[in-house]
Amino acid sequence: MIVIMKPKSPLKEIMMLKQKIEMDNDVSVNVIQGKEYCVLGLIGDTTTVDAGKIRANEFVENVKKVQQPYKLSNRLFHPDNTVVKIKDGSIGGDELAVIAGPCSVESEEQIVSIAKDVKKSGAKFLRGGAFKPRTSPYSFQGLRVRGLELLKIAREETGLPIVTEIMSTDMIDRFVEDVDIIQVGARNMQNFELLKQLGKTKKPILLKRGISATIEELLMSAEYIMSGGNENVILCERGIRTFETYTRNTLDLSAVPVIKKLSHLPVIVDPSHAAGIWWMVEPLAKAAVAVGADGLMIEVHNDPVNAKCDGQQSIKPKVFQKLMKDIDKMINAGMSREYDVVNI
Amino acid sequence: MIVIMKPKSPLKEIMMLKQKIEMDNDVSVNVIQGKEYCVLGLIGDTTTVDAGKIRANEFVENVKKVQQPYKLSNRLFHPDNTVVKIKDGSIGGDELAVIAGPCSVESEEQIVSIAKDVKKSGAKFLRGGAFKPRTSPYSFQGLRVRGLELLKIAREETGLPIVTEIMSTDMIDRFVEDVDIIQVGARNMQNFELLKQLGKTKKPILLKRGISATIEELLMSAEYIMSGGNENVILCERGIRTFETYTRNTLDLSAVPVIKKLSHLPVIVDPSHAAGIWWMVEPLAKAAVAVGADGLMIEVHNDPVNAKCDGQQSIKPKVFQKLMKDIDKMINAGMSREYDVVNI
Amino acid sequence: MIVIMKPKSPLKEIMMLKQKIEMDNDVSVNVIQGKEYCVLGLIGDTTTVDAGKIRANEFVENVKKVQQPYKLSNRLFHPDNTVVKIKDGSIGGDELAVIAGPCSVESEEQIVSIAKDVKKSGAKFLRGGAFKPRTSPYSFQGLRVRGLELLKIAREETGLPIVTEIMSTDMIDRFVEDVDIIQVGARNMQNFELLKQLGKTKKPILLKRGISATIEELLMSAEYIMSGGNENVILCERGIRTFETYTRNTLDLSAVPVIKKLSHLPVIVDPSHAAGIWWMVEPLAKAAVAVGADGLMIEVHNDPVNAKCDGQQSIKPKVFQKLMKDIDKMINAGMSREYDVVNI
Amino acid sequence: MIVIMKPKSPLKEIMMLKQKIEMDNDVSVNVIQGKEYCVLGLIGDTTTVDAGKIRANEFVENVKKVQQPYKLSNRLFHPDNTVVKIKDGSIGGDELAVIAGPCSVESEEQIVSIAKDVKKSGAKFLRGGAFKPRTSPYSFQGLRVRGLELLKIAREETGLPIVTEIMSTDMIDRFVEDVDIIQVGARNMQNFELLKQLGKTKKPILLKRGISATIEELLMSAEYIMSGGNENVILCERGIRTFETYTRNTLDLSAVPVIKKLSHLPVIVDPSHAAGIWWMVEPLAKAAVAVGADGLMIEVHNDPVNAKCDGQQSIKPKVFQKLMKDIDKMINAGMSREYDVVNI
């Protein structure tokens, strides 16, 4: 951590601050006196140093972090890729993990039929919302517990592990029992009480990036889960909020190589929610594969115009099938999808 | 609601869509055939019409809302300002409501001393965090239940009603019992399970705008609480996330007149969290008063450099006193702070 | 265009507005009276209707566009892809067009050597900055006219057509004489005087998207050039400004399929400027190919640590060679890169 | 400047980089070896150090600036406020400077009549667009040279100095001759060729912040003008582009105290362009005064519904008069509008 002192700060104040920082924390402080600015360099483990406290000092101009504030999710201390195991499958290993299914579970017939379709095309996991976070209280809120039951039937029929979103702590026991991967949605990425409780389970957690979360904040939310003892975290890029209004959100594909560099956790991409437009799913899914994602999460519906939720972003089973074939071609073409960082 | 058809859509498809929309919803559909585009105008209550479903139709280019999707918080159906009563005081009436206190409760001495100071300067409510949402799991998380107890002591000593943040549904009973205004923080603005549960209480709820929430989304979150039966909602602008990095967030003061126009709910401003820099609190607080806010929420700490949280944005009691005097001058100057909308 | 009237607007005012709009413009106005809102639907060519004037009416709540405001760049009126011819080559046709070279021209040896390298790896065009827009007046501003001369030498040596950025109208004659593709940088995307003048030439123009420009604004800037008579416009996505700070800008790859749908103009992607980090160029370039871009613009430097400009984002010739081989594999894999819009 | 080395960088590489930086620049480099990270602290004038070059080194993780990159606009080297003199008036001194007038000059009658009105209400400067930057080539582009003539007539009639926007370098001589303050619009804030040429004149320049420009970038653009020899720069906050769509742009009032702290240049606020909605001008203008702005720029039109440009954001002369009276009350109330930075 670097502390930049205000120009012309009295030496006495600088030395007092140095002493205070060293007393409050397990670090040593190096003073560098520049021409206009004096800078303090903190050496040691600064992840627990409270930058706000230092910034409150009236002679401090600014504080800049050097060390990343996350540890358990940090590739620096865990160089190998994490592979999260889910039943017979896994996310983060050599194979691309494709999760597919409808935005929300609507009926047994619907979810079973879609599950069979996506399995046939190569999906390895089934998604489907039971509890739905909707901007409006007047919109369909999901079948809730009944939705979970239907997902289990679809799993029974197809063997596909199921992924669904949790919205509050009081459902955790139920989800641990029923579900294979628990999804934390973008709106709950910083619902810290939920993250803490999920950290006490051993279930794989699919953590979606908040629409205005930085990559660092996403990793800090992963850290909440991991510091509770659960290291089975899968990250998901699903679009960020920008000024562009044609697409619902802007898919930040550059987040994939960045996360790969900073962290050992697997990262997948959800092109359906990002764009919010079904005909953009195909090109964005392929781009996600090319950029190095460990998997995809794709909304597939057999009857989008009658879907109870997000029909506009759902592709039909045949489009999904075509997409999966194209992705196979890409992967088999043998181009590199692991990017290392040597400028030869 | 307006549905824009793709250019050259077959008339048959247009008529089928018209029929389907009329069958699925309690609206009638007007077809306007333009030169390039055909447009459908939906007449009736469109707040429950599922735009996604319509957008899923392959002949639909786009769907645009005309009617605002919120009802209970909408000024259109409730022209008079809502005044939320809290004990002897209120928010939303003629008097400016100032909430002040430390970021987090640290000790009895700290909270009582600050409570006395801010009361003396004119604050009407005491704030103080017991449960703290922190980006890092390694940061101070608040005194939690113990913090609530200390807030009650401070209320006892000063008579100031207390405002503090709730972070999960399992604490609702406790908060209803102990607290005068329950705050929902920016990160939980779309924690819909929490909002629904709070809608079942009668407690005043201080709902902060999420850092990337549109004004419409903020009103929809208020709608969640109100549709549960609790109309005591106070909105709070506290800065939005933009590309500018000098300030932590960008205080969106234009949100105040916009909310005043769209809604009858009171709206206050938190300049401390917005900028994240203590010396900006004073100018931004005055600007908030000038722009027509119903109140302010300000962090005051007697010893910012030792604060356990957000010391960098806390002003000292003397600065707060000076600020309150200046605000008094502004208000007494007799300029208008209610803005109507007639271009004479 | 749709005009939404304020609730309870007097019928007389509505009819007067209808009349005024019809008188001022070559459109007819349809009145749709809803329950709360009255809506006017304008039929005819609304691209020249002044929405601001209508919004200034005190009974108007809002105005929404239906028709896209651009004509010449609109795929609606020009369904086939535009292919821009440059000497023997072209951009927008079947072949991927790769433009490569250093950020700025530094010396004859440098530009000629890099030109040879990138040609060998398959680049079809040479880029190199002569006039450099730099945030700081104290940074290297380019070799300017001397840089143009060196580019011409490199073209002479390799046969590669040259692309370089123009910064002011007084250089247009020179650029038309010397350069094969004239680049308009992101900062000048709305330098309308420059666009108008370029519209009078016949040179291919590479128009970069401004860092905060919507896709619609980019197409409107193309419209400035095209309405002057020059239809040789190539668009370039190069990252937009968001709240994320790890990357310099956020590459908006979803812009590619959107532009392809809205416009017939070719669109290429510049991954170097977007991320601002050399090791992200490779994954982002491949993603751009997968998403359907017509070409790439890539910074290559033989000695990045001594580059006079943007060394941090330049890849070395060997990395470029490896990238080009991988891109060949992708393209030869035979997956579709043209995305149509039928949800089967 | 602080250079953060990658973890486990070889000492030899670190020492070579230190040597290279010292050789390339007039600075000395301090090496601080932390537990995980090694950090280099550069001492000396780092405004001309090329951070990109250093970041291109493969052992460098990141580079952070300590020193601000602007000098002439920096308050550090020029503690007193700059007061820009314009004829008998000034901007930046004790008195609030109000610039008012129509978006664009439309006719002699229009501009003279509005000029008289705003003067009567207390405006000190007349604005009016002659050359208009419009998103669409099909929109009214201004009366251009004829507009300048009409502005001169209005100045003749009222004595108000005139402010109008320049759009290209070839008009500089004309503007220097005819105009009292030359405005550089938001879209041209980084039109560096224009800035350089304006730096060679002595005319006061009103430099508007680009809609996606950071405060630092705004100051760097001022630096372009000042480093050419023209220190008469007035800055203008006019709204930034964010995700919020209710307002056209988000007025960033926190930029005012930030600029006041970082720079000695005067800063004014344009609430008309920011919101793009006339009924928001009044509250935002007062907020701008409260936050400490040196002046205001306000669009006033006598007939907004027939304005040729931006009628929706123009207030009528009577609303302007009422606003000016209220501002007088605020200023006379005696509250402080200069904010210093001591947390007592």
Short mmCIF file of C-alpha atoms in Angstrom, two decimals, chain A residues 12-241:
data_model
loop_
_atom_site.label_atom_id
_atom_site.label_comp_id
_atom_site.label_asym_id
_atom_site.label_seq_id
_atom_site.Cartn_x
_atom_site.Cartn_y
_atom_site.Cartn_z
CA LYS A 12 6.61 15.69 12.12
CA GLU A 13 3.16 14.73 10.85
CA ILE A 14 4.63 12.31 8.36
CA MET A 15 6.66 10.59 11.05
CA MET A 16 3.67 10.44 13.39
CA LEU A 17 1.58 8.81 10.70
CA LYS A 18 4.34 6.32 9.93
CA GLN A 19 4.47 5.41 13.62
CA LYS A 20 0.69 5.11 13.89
CA ILE A 21 0.43 2.85 10.83
CA GLU A 22 3.20 0.62 12.17
CA MET A 23 1.52 0.44 15.56
CA ASP A 24 -1.95 -0.32 14.22
CA ASN A 25 -0.82 -2.93 11.71
CA ASP A 26 1.75 -5.61 11.15
CA VAL A 27 3.64 -3.67 8.51
CA SER A 28 6.73 -1.54 8.25
CA VAL A 29 6.64 1.86 6.59
CA ASN A 30 9.21 3.21 4.16
CA VAL A 31 9.34 6.98 3.66
CA ILE A 32 10.24 8.25 0.18
CA GLN A 33 10.67 12.00 -0.01
CA GLY A 34 10.06 13.30 -3.53
CA LYS A 35 10.32 16.82 -4.84
CA GLU A 36 6.71 17.80 -4.31
CA TYR A 37 5.21 14.72 -2.75
CA CYS A 38 6.23 12.50 0.10
CA VAL A 39 5.15 8.90 -0.23
CA LEU A 40 4.91 6.14 2.37
CA GLY A 41 5.38 2.56 1.21
CA LEU A 42 3.82 -0.06 3.51
CA ILE A 43 5.57 -3.42 3.55
CA GLY A 44 3.94 -6.57 4.86
CA ASP A 45 0.46 -8.04 4.60
CA THR A 46 -1.69 -5.00 3.85
CA THR A 47 -4.96 -6.81 3.09
CA THR A 48 -6.26 -5.93 6.54
CA VAL A 49 -4.94 -2.35 6.66
CA ASP A 50 -7.85 0.09 6.78
CA ALA A 51 -7.17 2.58 3.99
CA GLY A 52 -10.11 4.73 5.06
CA LYS A 53 -8.54 5.40 8.43
CA ILE A 54 -5.33 6.52 6.79
CA ARG A 55 -7.21 8.69 4.28
CA ALA A 56 -8.94 10.38 7.19
CA ASN A 57 -5.59 11.88 8.20
CA GLU A 58 -5.68 15.46 7.05
CA PHE A 59 -2.18 15.37 5.60
CA VAL A 60 -2.93 12.41 3.39
CA GLU A 61 -3.69 13.14 -0.25
CA ASN A 62 -4.47 9.64 -1.41
CA VAL A 63 -3.92 5.95 -0.71
CA LYS A 64 -3.19 3.42 -3.42
CA LYS A 65 -3.24 -0.34 -3.12
CA VAL A 66 -0.36 -2.42 -4.39
CA GLN A 67 -1.32 -5.82 -3.07
CA GLN A 68 -4.58 -7.34 -4.20
CA PRO A 69 -7.06 -7.44 -1.32
CA TYR A 70 -8.14 -11.03 -1.98
CA LYS A 71 -6.11 -14.03 -0.90
CA LEU A 72 -7.95 -17.31 -1.26
CA SER A 73 -9.16 -16.54 -4.76
CA ASN A 74 -5.77 -15.10 -5.76
CA ARG A 75 -3.74 -16.99 -8.33
CA LEU A 76 -0.59 -15.66 -6.72
CA PHE A 77 -1.02 -18.06 -3.82
CA HIS A 78 -2.65 -20.85 -5.83
CA PRO A 79 -1.08 -21.01 -9.30
CA ASP A 80 -3.05 -23.99 -10.63
CA ASN A 81 -6.55 -23.72 -12.05
CA THR A 82 -9.32 -24.79 -9.70
CA VAL A 83 -11.55 -27.49 -11.11
CA VAL A 84 -14.95 -27.63 -9.41
CA LYS A 85 -16.39 -31.15 -9.38
CA ILE A 86 -20.14 -31.59 -9.74
CA LYS A 87 -21.24 -35.22 -9.72
CA ASP A 88 -19.53 -36.83 -12.72
CA GLY A 89 -18.84 -33.51 -14.35
CA SER A 90 -16.68 -30.52 -13.59
CA ILE A 91 -16.20 -26.86 -14.42
CA GLY A 92 -12.76 -25.39 -14.87
CA GLY A 93 -11.04 -28.37 -16.43
CA ASP A 94 -10.18 -29.13 -20.04
CA GLU A 95 -13.73 -29.49 -21.26
CA LEU A 96 -16.04 -26.57 -21.96
CA ALA A 97 -18.95 -26.69 -19.51
CA VAL A 98 -22.25 -25.70 -21.04
CA ILE A 99 -25.22 -24.96 -18.79
CA ALA A 100 -28.51 -24.55 -20.62
CA GLY A 101 -32.20 -24.32 -19.92
CA PRO A 102 -35.09 -21.92 -19.59
CA CYS A 103 -35.08 -18.65 -17.69
CA SER A 104 -37.74 -20.00 -15.35
CA VAL A 105 -39.26 -23.37 -14.67
CA GLU A 106 -42.89 -23.24 -15.79
CA SER A 107 -44.21 -26.80 -15.80
CA GLU A 108 -43.01 -30.37 -15.67
CA GLU A 109 -43.55 -30.83 -19.35
CA GLN A 110 -41.65 -27.66 -20.19
CA ILE A 111 -38.59 -28.31 -18.06
CA VAL A 112 -38.29 -32.00 -18.90
CA SER A 113 -38.68 -31.39 -22.60
CA ILE A 114 -36.09 -28.62 -22.68
CA ALA A 115 -33.74 -30.65 -20.49
CA LYS A 116 -33.86 -33.53 -22.96
CA ASP A 117 -33.29 -31.20 -25.88
CA VAL A 118 -30.27 -29.44 -24.44
CA LYS A 119 -28.75 -32.70 -23.27
CA LYS A 120 -29.02 -34.13 -26.75
CA SER A 121 -27.15 -31.10 -28.11
CA GLY A 122 -24.33 -31.48 -25.60
CA ALA A 123 -25.23 -29.40 -22.56
CA LYS A 124 -23.76 -30.84 -19.36
CA PHE A 125 -25.90 -28.96 -16.82
CA LEU A 126 -29.51 -27.84 -16.65
CA ARG A 127 -30.44 -24.32 -15.58
CA GLY A 128 -33.93 -23.12 -14.62
CA GLY A 129 -35.16 -20.40 -12.29
CA ALA A 130 -37.46 -21.37 -9.43
CA PHE A 131 -37.10 -18.18 -7.38
CA LYS A 132 -36.95 -15.23 -9.77
CA PRO A 133 -35.60 -11.78 -8.92
CA ARG A 134 -37.77 -9.39 -10.93
CA THR A 135 -37.52 -5.63 -11.06
CA SER A 136 -41.28 -5.35 -10.69
CA PRO A 137 -43.34 -6.86 -7.87
CA TYR A 138 -46.09 -7.28 -10.45
CA SER A 139 -44.04 -9.66 -12.65
CA PHE A 140 -44.04 -13.45 -12.41
CA GLN A 141 -41.90 -14.36 -9.37
CA GLY A 142 -41.22 -18.00 -10.23
CA LEU A 143 -42.83 -21.27 -9.09
CA ARG A 144 -40.55 -21.15 -6.04
CA VAL A 145 -40.47 -24.44 -4.08
CA ARG A 146 -42.62 -26.12 -6.70
CA GLY A 147 -40.00 -25.11 -9.26
CA LEU A 148 -37.31 -26.93 -7.30
CA GLU A 149 -39.40 -30.09 -7.38
CA LEU A 150 -39.80 -29.87 -11.13
CA LEU A 151 -36.06 -29.36 -11.59
CA LYS A 152 -35.46 -32.54 -9.62
CA ILE A 153 -37.80 -34.43 -11.91
CA ALA A 154 -35.92 -33.11 -14.93
CA ARG A 155 -32.64 -34.23 -13.36
CA GLU A 156 -34.13 -37.62 -12.70
CA GLU A 157 -35.18 -37.92 -16.33
CA THR A 158 -31.96 -36.73 -17.93
CA GLY A 159 -29.19 -37.16 -15.40
CA LEU A 160 -28.20 -33.51 -15.85
CA PRO A 161 -27.08 -31.79 -12.63
CA ILE A 162 -29.23 -28.73 -11.88
CA VAL A 163 -28.31 -25.10 -11.34
CA THR A 164 -30.75 -22.62 -9.86
CA GLU A 165 -30.71 -19.27 -8.09
CA ILE A 166 -31.05 -18.71 -4.36
CA MET A 167 -32.48 -15.44 -3.07
CA SER A 168 -32.36 -15.60 0.72
CA THR A 169 -30.59 -17.32 3.57
CA ASP A 170 -33.66 -19.16 4.80
CA MET A 171 -33.64 -21.39 1.73
CA ILE A 172 -30.05 -22.56 2.06
CA ASP A 173 -30.77 -25.95 3.69
CA ARG A 174 -33.31 -26.75 1.05
CA PHE A 175 -30.97 -25.78 -1.78
CA VAL A 176 -28.09 -27.78 -0.34
CA GLU A 177 -30.37 -30.78 -0.28
CA ASP A 178 -31.96 -30.36 -3.71
CA VAL A 179 -29.62 -28.56 -6.02
CA ASP A 180 -26.24 -29.37 -7.59
CA ILE A 181 -24.94 -25.86 -8.14
CA ILE A 182 -26.36 -22.92 -6.20
CA GLN A 183 -26.45 -19.72 -8.21
CA VAL A 184 -26.02 -16.29 -6.60
CA GLY A 185 -27.51 -13.75 -8.97
CA ALA A 186 -25.99 -10.45 -10.03
CA ARG A 187 -28.26 -8.48 -7.68
CA ASN A 188 -27.07 -10.51 -4.69
CA MET A 189 -23.38 -10.47 -5.46
CA GLN A 190 -22.88 -8.21 -2.46
CA ASN A 191 -25.55 -9.73 -0.24
CA PHE A 192 -22.86 -10.51 2.26
CA GLU A 193 -25.04 -12.33 4.76
CA LEU A 194 -26.03 -14.75 2.02
CA LEU A 195 -22.42 -15.20 0.92
CA LYS A 196 -21.28 -15.89 4.46
CA GLN A 197 -23.92 -18.58 4.96
CA LEU A 198 -23.07 -20.18 1.62
CA GLY A 199 -19.46 -20.24 2.71
CA LYS A 200 -20.42 -22.68 5.42
CA THR A 201 -21.73 -25.23 2.93
CA LYS A 202 -19.68 -27.36 0.56
CA LYS A 203 -21.94 -26.87 -2.44
CA PRO A 204 -20.56 -25.46 -5.69
CA ILE A 205 -21.58 -21.81 -5.90
CA LEU A 206 -22.06 -20.06 -9.23
CA LEU A 207 -21.39 -16.41 -8.42
CA LYS A 208 -22.55 -13.90 -11.01
CA ARG A 209 -20.87 -10.54 -11.39
CA GLY A 210 -23.06 -7.63 -10.32
CA ILE A 211 -24.02 -5.33 -13.17
CA SER A 212 -21.85 -2.58 -11.75
CA ALA A 213 -19.25 -4.66 -9.94
CA THR A 214 -15.60 -4.35 -10.75
CA ILE A 215 -13.65 -7.53 -11.28
CA GLU A 216 -11.95 -6.91 -7.95
CA GLU A 217 -15.29 -6.68 -6.17
CA LEU A 218 -16.38 -9.95 -7.77
CA LEU A 219 -13.25 -11.61 -6.43
CA MET A 220 -13.87 -10.08 -2.99
CA SER A 221 -17.35 -11.62 -3.01
CA ALA A 222 -15.81 -14.97 -3.91
CA GLU A 223 -13.48 -14.37 -0.98
CA TYR A 224 -16.50 -14.08 1.35
CA ILE A 225 -17.60 -17.57 0.35
CA MET A 226 -14.12 -19.05 0.38
CA SER A 227 -13.12 -17.55 3.71
CA GLY A 228 -16.10 -19.39 5.19
CA GLY A 229 -14.56 -22.64 4.06
CA ASN A 230 -16.21 -23.31 0.70
CA GLU A 231 -13.71 -23.22 -2.15
CA ASN A 232 -16.11 -24.45 -4.83
CA VAL A 233 -16.73 -21.11 -6.46
CA ILE A 234 -17.43 -20.61 -10.15
CA LEU A 235 -17.49 -17.03 -11.43
CA CYS A 236 -19.80 -15.79 -14.16
CA GLU A 237 -19.55 -12.72 -16.39
CA ARG A 238 -23.05 -11.68 -17.50
CA GLY A 239 -22.76 -8.11 -18.71
CA ILE A 240 -22.21 -4.79 -17.00
CA ARG A 241 -24.24 -1.62 -17.04
#
